[in-house]
Coordinates of C-alpha atoms in Angstrom, one line a residue:
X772 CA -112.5 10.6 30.1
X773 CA -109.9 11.2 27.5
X774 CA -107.4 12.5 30.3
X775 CA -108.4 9.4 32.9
X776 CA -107.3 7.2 29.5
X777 CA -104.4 9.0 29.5
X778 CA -103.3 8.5 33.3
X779 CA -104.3 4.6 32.7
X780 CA -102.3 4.4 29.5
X781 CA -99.3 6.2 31.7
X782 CA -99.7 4.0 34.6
X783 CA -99.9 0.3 32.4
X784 CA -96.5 1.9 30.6
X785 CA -94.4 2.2 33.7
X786 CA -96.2 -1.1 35.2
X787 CA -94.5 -2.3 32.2
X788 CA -91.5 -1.2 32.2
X789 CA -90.9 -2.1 35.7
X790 CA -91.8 -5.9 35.1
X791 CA -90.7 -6.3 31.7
X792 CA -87.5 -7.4 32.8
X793 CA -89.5 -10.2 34.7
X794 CA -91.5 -11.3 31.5
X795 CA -88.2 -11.4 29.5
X796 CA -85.6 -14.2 29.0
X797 CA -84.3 -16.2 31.1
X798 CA -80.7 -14.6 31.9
X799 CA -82.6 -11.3 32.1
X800 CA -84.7 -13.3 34.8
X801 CA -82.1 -14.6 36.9
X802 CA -79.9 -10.9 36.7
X803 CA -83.2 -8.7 38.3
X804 CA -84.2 -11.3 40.9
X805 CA -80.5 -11.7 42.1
X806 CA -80.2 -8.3 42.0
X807 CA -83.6 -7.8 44.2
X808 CA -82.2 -10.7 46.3
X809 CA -79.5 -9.3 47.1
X810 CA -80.7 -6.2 47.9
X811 CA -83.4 -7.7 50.3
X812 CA -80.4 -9.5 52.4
X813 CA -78.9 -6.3 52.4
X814 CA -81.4 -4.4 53.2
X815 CA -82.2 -6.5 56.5
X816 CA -78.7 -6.4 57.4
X817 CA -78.8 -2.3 56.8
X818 CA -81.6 -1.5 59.9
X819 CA -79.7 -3.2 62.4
X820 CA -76.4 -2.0 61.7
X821 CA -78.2 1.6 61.8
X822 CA -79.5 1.1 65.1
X823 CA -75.8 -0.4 66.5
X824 CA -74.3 2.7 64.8
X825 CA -76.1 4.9 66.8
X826 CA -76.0 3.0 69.6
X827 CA -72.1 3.0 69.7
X828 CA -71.9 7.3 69.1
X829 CA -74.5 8.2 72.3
X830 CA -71.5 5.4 74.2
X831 CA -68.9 7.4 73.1
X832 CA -70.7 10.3 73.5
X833 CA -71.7 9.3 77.0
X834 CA -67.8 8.4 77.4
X835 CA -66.5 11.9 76.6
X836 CA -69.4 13.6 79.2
X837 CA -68.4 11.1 81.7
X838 CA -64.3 12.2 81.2
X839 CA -65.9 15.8 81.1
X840 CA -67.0 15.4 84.4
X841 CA -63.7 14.0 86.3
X842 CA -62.1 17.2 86.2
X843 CA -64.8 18.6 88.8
X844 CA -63.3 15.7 91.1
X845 CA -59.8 17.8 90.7
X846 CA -61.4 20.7 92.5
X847 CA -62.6 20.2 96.7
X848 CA -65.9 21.8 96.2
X849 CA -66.4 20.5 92.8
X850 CA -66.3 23.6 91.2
X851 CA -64.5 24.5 87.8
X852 CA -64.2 28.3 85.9
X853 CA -66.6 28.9 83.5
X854 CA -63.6 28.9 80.5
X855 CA -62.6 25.7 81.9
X856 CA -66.5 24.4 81.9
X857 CA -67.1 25.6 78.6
X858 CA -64.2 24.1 77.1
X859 CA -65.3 20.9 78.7
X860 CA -68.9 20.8 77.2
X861 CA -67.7 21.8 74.1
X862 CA -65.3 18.6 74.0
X863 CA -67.6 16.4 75.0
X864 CA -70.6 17.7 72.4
X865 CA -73.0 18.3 75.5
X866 CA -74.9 21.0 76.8
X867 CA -75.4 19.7 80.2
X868 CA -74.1 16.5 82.0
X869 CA -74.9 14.5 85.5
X870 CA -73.7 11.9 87.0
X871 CA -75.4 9.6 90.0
X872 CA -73.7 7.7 92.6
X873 CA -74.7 6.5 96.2
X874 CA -78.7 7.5 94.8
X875 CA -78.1 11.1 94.5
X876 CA -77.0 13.2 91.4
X877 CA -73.3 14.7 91.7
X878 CA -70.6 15.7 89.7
X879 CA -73.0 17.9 87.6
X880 CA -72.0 19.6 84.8
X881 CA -73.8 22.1 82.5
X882 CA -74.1 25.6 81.0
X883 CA -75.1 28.7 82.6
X884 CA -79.0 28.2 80.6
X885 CA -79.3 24.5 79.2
X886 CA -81.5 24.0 76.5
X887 CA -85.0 22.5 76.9
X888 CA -85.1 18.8 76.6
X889 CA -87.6 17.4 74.0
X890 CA -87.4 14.2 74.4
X891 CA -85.9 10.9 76.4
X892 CA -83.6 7.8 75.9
X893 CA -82.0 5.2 78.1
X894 CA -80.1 3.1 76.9
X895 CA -80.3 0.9 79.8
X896 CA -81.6 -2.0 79.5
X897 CA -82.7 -1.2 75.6
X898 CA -84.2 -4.5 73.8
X899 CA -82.8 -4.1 69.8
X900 CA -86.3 -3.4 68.5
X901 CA -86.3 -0.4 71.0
X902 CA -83.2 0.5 69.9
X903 CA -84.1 0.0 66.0
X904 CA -87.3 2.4 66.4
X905 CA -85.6 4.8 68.3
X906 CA -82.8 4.9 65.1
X907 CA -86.0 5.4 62.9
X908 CA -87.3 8.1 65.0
X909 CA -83.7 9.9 65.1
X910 CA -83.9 9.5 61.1
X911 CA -87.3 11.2 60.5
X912 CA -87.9 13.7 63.0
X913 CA -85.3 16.1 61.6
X914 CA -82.8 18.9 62.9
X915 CA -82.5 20.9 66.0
X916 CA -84.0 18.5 68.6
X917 CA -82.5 18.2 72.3
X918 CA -82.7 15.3 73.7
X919 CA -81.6 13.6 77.3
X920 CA -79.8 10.2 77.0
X921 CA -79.2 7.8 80.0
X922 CA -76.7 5.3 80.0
X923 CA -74.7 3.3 82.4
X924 CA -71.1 5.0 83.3
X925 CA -67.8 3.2 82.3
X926 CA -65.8 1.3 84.5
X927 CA -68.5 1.2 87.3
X928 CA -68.1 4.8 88.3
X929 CA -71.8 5.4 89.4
X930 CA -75.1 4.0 88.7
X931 CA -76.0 6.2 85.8
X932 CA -74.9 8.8 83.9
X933 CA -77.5 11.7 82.3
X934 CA -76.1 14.1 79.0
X935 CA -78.3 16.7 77.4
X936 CA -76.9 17.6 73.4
X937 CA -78.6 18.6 70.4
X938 CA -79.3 15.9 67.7
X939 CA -78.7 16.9 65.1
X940 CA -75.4 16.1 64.4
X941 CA -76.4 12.8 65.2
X942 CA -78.9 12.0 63.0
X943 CA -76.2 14.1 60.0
X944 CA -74.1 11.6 60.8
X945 CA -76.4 8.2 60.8
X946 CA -77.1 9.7 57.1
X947 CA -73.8 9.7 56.5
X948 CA -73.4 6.6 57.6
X949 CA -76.8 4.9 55.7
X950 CA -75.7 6.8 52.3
X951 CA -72.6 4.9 52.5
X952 CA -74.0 1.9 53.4
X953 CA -76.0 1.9 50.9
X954 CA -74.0 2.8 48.4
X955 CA -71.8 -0.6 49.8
X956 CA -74.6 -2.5 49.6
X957 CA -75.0 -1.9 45.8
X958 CA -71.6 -2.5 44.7
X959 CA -72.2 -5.9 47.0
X960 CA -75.1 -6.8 44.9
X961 CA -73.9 -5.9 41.4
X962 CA -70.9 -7.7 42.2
X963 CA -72.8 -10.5 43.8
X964 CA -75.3 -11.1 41.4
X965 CA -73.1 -10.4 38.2
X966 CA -70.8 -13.3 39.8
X967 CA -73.9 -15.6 40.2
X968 CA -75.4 -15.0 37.2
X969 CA -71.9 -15.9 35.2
X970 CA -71.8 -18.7 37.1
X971 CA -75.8 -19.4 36.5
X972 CA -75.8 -18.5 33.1
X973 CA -73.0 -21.1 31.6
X974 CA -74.0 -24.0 34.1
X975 CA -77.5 -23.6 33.8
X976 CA -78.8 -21.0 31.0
X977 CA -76.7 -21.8 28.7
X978 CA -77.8 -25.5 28.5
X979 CA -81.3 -25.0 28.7
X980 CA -81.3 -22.8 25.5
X981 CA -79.7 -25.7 24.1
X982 CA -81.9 -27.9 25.4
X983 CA -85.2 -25.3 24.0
X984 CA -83.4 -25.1 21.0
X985 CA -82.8 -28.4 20.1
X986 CA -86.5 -29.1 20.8
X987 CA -87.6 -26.7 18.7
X988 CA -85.5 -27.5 15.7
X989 CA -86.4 -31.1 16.1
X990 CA -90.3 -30.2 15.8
X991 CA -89.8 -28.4 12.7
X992 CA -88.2 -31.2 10.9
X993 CA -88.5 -34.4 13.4
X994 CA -87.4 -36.4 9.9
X995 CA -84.3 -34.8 10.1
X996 CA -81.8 -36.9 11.8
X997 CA -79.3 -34.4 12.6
X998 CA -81.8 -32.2 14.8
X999 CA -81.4 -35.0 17.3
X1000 CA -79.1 -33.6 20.2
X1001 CA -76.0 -35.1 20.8
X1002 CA -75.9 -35.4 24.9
X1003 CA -73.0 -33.6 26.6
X1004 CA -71.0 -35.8 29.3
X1005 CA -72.9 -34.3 32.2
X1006 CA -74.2 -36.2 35.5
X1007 CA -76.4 -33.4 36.8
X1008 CA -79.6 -33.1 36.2
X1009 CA -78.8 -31.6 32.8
X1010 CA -77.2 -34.7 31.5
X1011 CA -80.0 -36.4 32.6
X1012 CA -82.1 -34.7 30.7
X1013 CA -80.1 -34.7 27.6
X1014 CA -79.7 -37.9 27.3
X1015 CA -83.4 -38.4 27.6
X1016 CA -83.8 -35.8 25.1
X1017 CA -81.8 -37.5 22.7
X1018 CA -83.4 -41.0 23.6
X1019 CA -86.9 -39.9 22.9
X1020 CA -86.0 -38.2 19.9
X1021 CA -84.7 -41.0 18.8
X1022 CA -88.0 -43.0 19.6
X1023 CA -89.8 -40.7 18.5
X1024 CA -88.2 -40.8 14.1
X1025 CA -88.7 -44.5 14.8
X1026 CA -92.1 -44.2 15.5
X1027 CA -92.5 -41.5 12.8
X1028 CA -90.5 -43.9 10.4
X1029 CA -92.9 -46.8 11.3
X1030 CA -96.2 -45.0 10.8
X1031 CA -94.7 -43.5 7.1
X1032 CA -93.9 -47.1 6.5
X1033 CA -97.8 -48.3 7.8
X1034 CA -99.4 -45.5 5.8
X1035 CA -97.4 -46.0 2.8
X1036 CA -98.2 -49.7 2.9
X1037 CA -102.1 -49.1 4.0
X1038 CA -102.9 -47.0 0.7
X1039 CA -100.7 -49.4 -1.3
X1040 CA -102.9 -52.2 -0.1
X1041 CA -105.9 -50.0 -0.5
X1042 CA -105.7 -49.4 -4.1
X1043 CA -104.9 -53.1 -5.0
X1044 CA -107.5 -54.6 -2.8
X1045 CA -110.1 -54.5 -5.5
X1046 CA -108.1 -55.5 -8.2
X1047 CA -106.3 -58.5 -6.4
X1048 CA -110.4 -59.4 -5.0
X1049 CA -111.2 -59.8 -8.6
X1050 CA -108.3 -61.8 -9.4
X1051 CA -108.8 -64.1 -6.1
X1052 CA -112.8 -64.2 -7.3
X1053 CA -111.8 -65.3 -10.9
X1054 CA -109.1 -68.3 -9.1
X1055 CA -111.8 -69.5 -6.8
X1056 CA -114.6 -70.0 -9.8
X1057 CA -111.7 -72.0 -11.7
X1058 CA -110.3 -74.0 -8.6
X1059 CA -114.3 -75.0 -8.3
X1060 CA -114.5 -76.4 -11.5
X1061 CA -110.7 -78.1 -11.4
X1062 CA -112.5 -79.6 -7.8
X1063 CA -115.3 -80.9 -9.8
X1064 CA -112.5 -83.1 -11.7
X1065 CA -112.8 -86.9 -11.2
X1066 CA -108.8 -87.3 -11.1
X1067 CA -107.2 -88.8 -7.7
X1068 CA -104.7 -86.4 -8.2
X1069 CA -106.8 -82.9 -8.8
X1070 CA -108.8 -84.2 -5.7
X1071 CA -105.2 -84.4 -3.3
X1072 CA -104.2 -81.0 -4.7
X1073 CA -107.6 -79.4 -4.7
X1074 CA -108.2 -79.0 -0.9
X1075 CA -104.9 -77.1 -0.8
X1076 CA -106.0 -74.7 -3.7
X1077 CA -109.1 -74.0 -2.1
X1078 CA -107.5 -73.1 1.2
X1079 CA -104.4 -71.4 -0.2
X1080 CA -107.4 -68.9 -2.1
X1081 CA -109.1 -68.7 0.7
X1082 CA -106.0 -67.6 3.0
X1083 CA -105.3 -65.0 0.4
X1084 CA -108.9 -63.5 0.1
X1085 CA -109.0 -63.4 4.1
X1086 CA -105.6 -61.9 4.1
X1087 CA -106.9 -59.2 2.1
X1088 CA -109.9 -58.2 4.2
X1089 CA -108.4 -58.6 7.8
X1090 CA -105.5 -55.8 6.2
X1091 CA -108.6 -53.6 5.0
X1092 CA -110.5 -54.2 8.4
X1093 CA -107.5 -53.1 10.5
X1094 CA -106.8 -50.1 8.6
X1095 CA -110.5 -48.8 9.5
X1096 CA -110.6 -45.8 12.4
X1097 CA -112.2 -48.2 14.7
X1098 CA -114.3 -51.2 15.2
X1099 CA -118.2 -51.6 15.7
X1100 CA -119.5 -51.3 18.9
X1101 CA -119.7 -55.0 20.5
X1102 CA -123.3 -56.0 20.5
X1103 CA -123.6 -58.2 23.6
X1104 CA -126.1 -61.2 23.7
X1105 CA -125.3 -64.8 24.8
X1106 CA -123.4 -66.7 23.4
X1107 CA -123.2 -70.7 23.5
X1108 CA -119.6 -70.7 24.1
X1109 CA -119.1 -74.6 23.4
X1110 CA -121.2 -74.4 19.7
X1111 CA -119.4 -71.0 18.4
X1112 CA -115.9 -73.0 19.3
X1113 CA -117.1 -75.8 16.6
X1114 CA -117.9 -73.0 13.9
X1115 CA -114.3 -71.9 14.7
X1116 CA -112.6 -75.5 14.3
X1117 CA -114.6 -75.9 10.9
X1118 CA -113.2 -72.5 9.4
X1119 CA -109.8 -72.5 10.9
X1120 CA -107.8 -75.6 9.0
X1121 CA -109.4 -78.2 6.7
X1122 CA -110.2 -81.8 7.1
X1123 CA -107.0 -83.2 5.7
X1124 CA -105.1 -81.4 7.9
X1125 CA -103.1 -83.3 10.9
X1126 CA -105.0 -81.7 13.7
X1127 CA -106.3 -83.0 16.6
X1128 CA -109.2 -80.9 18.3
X1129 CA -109.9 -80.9 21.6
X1130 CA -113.5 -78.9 23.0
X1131 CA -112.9 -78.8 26.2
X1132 CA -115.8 -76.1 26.7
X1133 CA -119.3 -77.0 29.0
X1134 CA -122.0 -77.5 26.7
X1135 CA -123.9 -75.0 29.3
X1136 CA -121.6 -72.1 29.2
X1137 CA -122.9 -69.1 28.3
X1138 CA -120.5 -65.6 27.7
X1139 CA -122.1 -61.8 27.3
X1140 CA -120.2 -60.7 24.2
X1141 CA -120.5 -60.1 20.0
X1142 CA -120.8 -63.2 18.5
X1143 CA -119.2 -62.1 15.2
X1144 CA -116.5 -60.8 16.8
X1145 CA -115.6 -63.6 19.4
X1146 CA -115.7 -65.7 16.6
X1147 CA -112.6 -63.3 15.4
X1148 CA -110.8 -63.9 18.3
X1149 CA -110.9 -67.5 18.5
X1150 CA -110.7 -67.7 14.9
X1151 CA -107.2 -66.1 14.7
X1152 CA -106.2 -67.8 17.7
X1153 CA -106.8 -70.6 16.2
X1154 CA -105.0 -70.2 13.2
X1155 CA -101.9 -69.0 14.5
X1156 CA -102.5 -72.5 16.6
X1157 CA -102.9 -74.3 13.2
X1158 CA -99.9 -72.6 11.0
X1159 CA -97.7 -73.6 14.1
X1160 CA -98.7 -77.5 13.8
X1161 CA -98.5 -77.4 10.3
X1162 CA -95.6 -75.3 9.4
X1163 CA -92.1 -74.8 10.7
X1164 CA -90.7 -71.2 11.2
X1165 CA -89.4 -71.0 7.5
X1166 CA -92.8 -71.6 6.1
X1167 CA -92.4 -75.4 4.7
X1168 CA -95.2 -77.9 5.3
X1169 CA -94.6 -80.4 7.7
X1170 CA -97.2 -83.1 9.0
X1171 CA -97.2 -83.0 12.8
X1172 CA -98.4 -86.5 13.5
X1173 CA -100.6 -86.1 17.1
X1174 CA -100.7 -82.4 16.8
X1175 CA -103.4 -80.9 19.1
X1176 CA -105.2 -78.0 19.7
X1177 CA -107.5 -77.8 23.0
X1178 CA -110.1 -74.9 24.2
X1179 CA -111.2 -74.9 27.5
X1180 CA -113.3 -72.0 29.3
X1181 CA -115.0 -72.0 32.7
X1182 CA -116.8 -69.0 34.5
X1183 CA -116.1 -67.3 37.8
X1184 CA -118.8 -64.6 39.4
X1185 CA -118.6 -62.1 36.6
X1186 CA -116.2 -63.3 33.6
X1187 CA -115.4 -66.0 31.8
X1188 CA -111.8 -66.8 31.4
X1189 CA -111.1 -68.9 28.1
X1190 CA -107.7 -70.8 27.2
X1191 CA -106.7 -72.3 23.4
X1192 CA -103.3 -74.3 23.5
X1193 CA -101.6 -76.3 21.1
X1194 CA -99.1 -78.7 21.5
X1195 CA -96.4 -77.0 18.5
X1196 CA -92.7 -76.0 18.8
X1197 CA -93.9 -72.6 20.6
X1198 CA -93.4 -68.8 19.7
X1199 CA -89.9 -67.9 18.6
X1200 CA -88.7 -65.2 21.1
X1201 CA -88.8 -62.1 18.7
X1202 CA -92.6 -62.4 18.0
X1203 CA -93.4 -62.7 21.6
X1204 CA -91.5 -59.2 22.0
X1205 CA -94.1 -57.6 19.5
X1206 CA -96.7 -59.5 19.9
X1207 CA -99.9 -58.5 19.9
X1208 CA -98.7 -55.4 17.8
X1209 CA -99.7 -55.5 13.8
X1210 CA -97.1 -56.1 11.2
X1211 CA -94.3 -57.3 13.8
X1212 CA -95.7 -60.3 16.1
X1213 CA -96.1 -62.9 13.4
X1214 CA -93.8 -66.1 14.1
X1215 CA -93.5 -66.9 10.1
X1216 CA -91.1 -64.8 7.5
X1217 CA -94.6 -63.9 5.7
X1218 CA -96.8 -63.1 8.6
X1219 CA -98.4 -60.2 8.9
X1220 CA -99.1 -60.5 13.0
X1221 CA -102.5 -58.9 12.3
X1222 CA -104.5 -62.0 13.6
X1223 CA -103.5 -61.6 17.1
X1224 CA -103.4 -57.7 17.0
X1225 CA -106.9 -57.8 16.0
X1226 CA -107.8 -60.1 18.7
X1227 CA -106.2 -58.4 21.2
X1228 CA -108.5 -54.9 20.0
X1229 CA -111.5 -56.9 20.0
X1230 CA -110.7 -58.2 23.4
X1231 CA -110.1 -54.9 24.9
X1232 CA -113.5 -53.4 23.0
X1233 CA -115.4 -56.0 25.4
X1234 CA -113.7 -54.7 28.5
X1235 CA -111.4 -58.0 28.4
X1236 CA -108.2 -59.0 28.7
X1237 CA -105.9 -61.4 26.3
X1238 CA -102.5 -62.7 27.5
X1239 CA -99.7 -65.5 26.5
X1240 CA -99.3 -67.5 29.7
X1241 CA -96.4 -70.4 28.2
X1242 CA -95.1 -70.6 24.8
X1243 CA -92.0 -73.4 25.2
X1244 CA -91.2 -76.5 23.6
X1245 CA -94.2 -78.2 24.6
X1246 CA -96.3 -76.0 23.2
X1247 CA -98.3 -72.3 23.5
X1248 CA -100.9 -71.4 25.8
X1249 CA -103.5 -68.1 24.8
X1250 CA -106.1 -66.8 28.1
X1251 CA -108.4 -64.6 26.8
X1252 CA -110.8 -63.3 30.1
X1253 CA -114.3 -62.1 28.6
X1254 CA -116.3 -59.9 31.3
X1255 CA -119.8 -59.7 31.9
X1256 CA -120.1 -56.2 31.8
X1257 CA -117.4 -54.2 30.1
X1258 CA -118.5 -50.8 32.0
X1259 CA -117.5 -52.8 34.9
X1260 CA -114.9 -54.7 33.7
X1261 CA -113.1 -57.2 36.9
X1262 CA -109.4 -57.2 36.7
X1263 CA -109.3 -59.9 34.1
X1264 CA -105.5 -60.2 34.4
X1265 CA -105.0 -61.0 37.9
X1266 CA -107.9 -63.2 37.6
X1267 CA -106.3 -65.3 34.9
X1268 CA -103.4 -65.5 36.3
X1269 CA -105.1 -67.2 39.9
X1270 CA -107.3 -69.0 37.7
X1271 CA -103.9 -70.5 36.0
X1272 CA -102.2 -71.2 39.2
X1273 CA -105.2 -72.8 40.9
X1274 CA -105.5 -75.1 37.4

């Protein structure tokens, strides 16, 4: 066992070793594979030109036996001296050579006791995978075999011509001829690949370690706004991805910045909360008893104390209530749509304010959803609906005689689509970029914009959908689509919007 673990540990070392360079960097990478590339192209040029090398020595080989063979034409009975036949064969690398024309074999020229053949070629007619295993069989087989190769004679001079020679120095010299192609091949591919991967390495590797870099450097310390890359002037893909880099980055301390900022003011408002409770509890009791004052004066002013309070204890708890992981779960039941909307109008603004309200809602409809928290929704809404008719966008009061605010709702097969508008100057355009997003949609300088970003989370808890459809001069116009079943919620949107156009 101890000598298997051995031979395991042996084998998983040279496994390694021979794909470590794969598992390393990325310029160690690109080097191997362009070497094994390269190689591989090589390589299938390599057989071929193998097989046409030794294709092109049996021709010439064939040539010289065929030239052999002309100086038995010299002679009328086609005779030579056996000096001046040996001397021939030798020339021509042959033991034995024949020539056919008109159908029968003439001109024949051999030694006294040829050799026995072992095996046969011809070359006529050979398809290049014939001729590519027959170069692999030359290879292999090894030295001292006679073999008999048929070819076509030069020039036309008969129909074939036959030549019987040992192989050996034919397969010595395809050797030859592989070593040094070989050898070719691998200066090709060091070359090759060292060129490519220069070239590769500053065009591509180069920038993506920047690029890795950068991104790590920027995790460490995303605060730090000199980790964010600076992009090159590149229009490749590169570029591209620099600048992207850099504009997410970017993003990305804003949003860090902005959440510091939340957090930081979420604790702050935390630890006063009590304290400032108290103090709001303690002005309430004494604006009671100032109420209870028979003075025509205390009465005007009282109203205004009362509501100012209560704006600032509500203020309190809606920050506290956002700041919370998550709301409840909605608890559906049905709700009378048109009743709930007069609980809103009562808690929204106060008597002696210059509102006009319009309930527009069927006394019939009924919607699926948490009555507490509808009453939210419309109750912000109808705030922000209030503060517009009442206040201009630097906060100071103004009486907006015939200002109106109007609810309407109706119900389609599965949702109920419900719309409060007022009649006010409309939504300046930097709230309606943020707005449904806490502490940037508000419309006034001390707005908190958490009314309609808590509306818009309650909304979404039922499954619904809340939208601004017009917010101009003559006024702003809220949908808020409530569905039946928020497992199944219909595409509230789209439905609005139809529901608007058909209105």
């Amino acid at each position: 066992m101890k000598a298997t673990a051995q031979r395991d540990g042996q084998e998983a070392g040279w496994l390694a070793r021979c794909t470590g360079p794969l598992r390393g960097s990325l310029s160690r990478r690109l080097l191997v594979l362009t070497l094994l590339f390269v190689m591989l192209a090589e390589v299938l040029i390599f057989v071929p030109s193998v097989a046409n090398f030794r294709l092109n020595w049996l021709e010439q080989r064939l040539a010289a036996a065929q030239i052999a063979s002309l100086a038995l034409e010299a002679r009328p009975d086609n005779m030579v001296s056996p000096a001046l036949r040996e001397e021939l064969l030798k020339n021509a690398q042959v033991y034995a050579v024949a020539l056919h024309r008109g159908g029968a074999r003439r001109l024949v020229l051999s030694e006294d006791m040829p050799p026995v053949v072992d095996t046969r070629f011809d070359l006529r007619g050979a398809m290049a995978v014939e001729l590519i295993m027959d170069a692999f069989d030359t290879v292999f087989t090894g030295d001292g075999r006679i073999i008999l190769v048929t070819g076509e004679p030069r020039f036309g001079a008969g129909e074939s011509i036959e030549i019987v020679f040992d192989e050996t120095p034919l397969r010595h010299a395809m050797l030859r001829y592989s070593k040094n192609i070989f050898l070719l091949s691998l200066v090709i591919s060091v070359i090759t690949a060292s060129l490519v991967y220069l070239v590769l390495h500053f065009v591509l590797v180069r920038p993506m370690r920047r690029l890795t870099g950068n991104m790590v450097g920027f995790r460490v310390n995303p605060e730090d706004a000199r980790r964010v890359i600076a992009p090159s002037a590149r229009a490749d893909e590169i570029g591209v991805a620099e600048r992207e880099l850099a504009l997410m980055q970017k993003e990305i301390r804003a949003t860090l910045t902005q959440k510091a900022h939340l957090a930081a003011l979420g604790a702050a408002v935390s630890k006063i909360n009590h304290d400032l409770r108290n103090i709001l509890a303690s002005a309430q009791l004494i604006s009671d008893r100032i109420g209870a004052i028979d003075d025509p004066t205390v009465q005007h002013l009282a109203p205004r104390l009362f509501a100012s309070i209560d704006r600032a204890i509500d203020l309190c708890t809606k920050s506290l209530r956002f700041g919370r992981a998550e709301e409840r779960t909605p608890q559906r039941r049905p709700v009378a749509l048109a009743e709930l909307a007069e609980e809103v109008a009562e808690a929204a603004w106060s008597e002696t304010d210059p509102i006009h309200w319009v309930n527009d809602v069927p006394v019939e409809l009924i919607v699926y959803a948490d009555a507490d928290q509808l009453f939210r929704i419309l109750l912000n809404l109808a705030r922000n609906a209030a503060q517009a008719l009442t206040e201009d966008a630097g906060g100071a009061e103004r009486a907006m005689r015939g200002g109106e605010i109007r609810l309407t709702a109706h119900r389609t097969t599965d949702h109920v689509h419900i719309e409060i508008s007022d009649n006010g100057p409309g939504l300046p355009l930097k709230a309606r970029e943020h707005l449904f997003e806490a502490f940037s949609g508000s419309s006034r300088a001390d707005g908190t914009g958490l009314g309609l970003a808590i509306a818009a989370e309650l909304v979404r808890m039922h499954g619904g959908h809340i939208e601004l459809v017009r917010s101009d001069a003559s006024g702003t116009l809220f949908r808020i689509c409530i569905p039946d079943d928020a497992d199944n919620p219909h595409d509230c949107g789209e439905a609005g919007r139809l529901a608007g156009q058909s209105a």
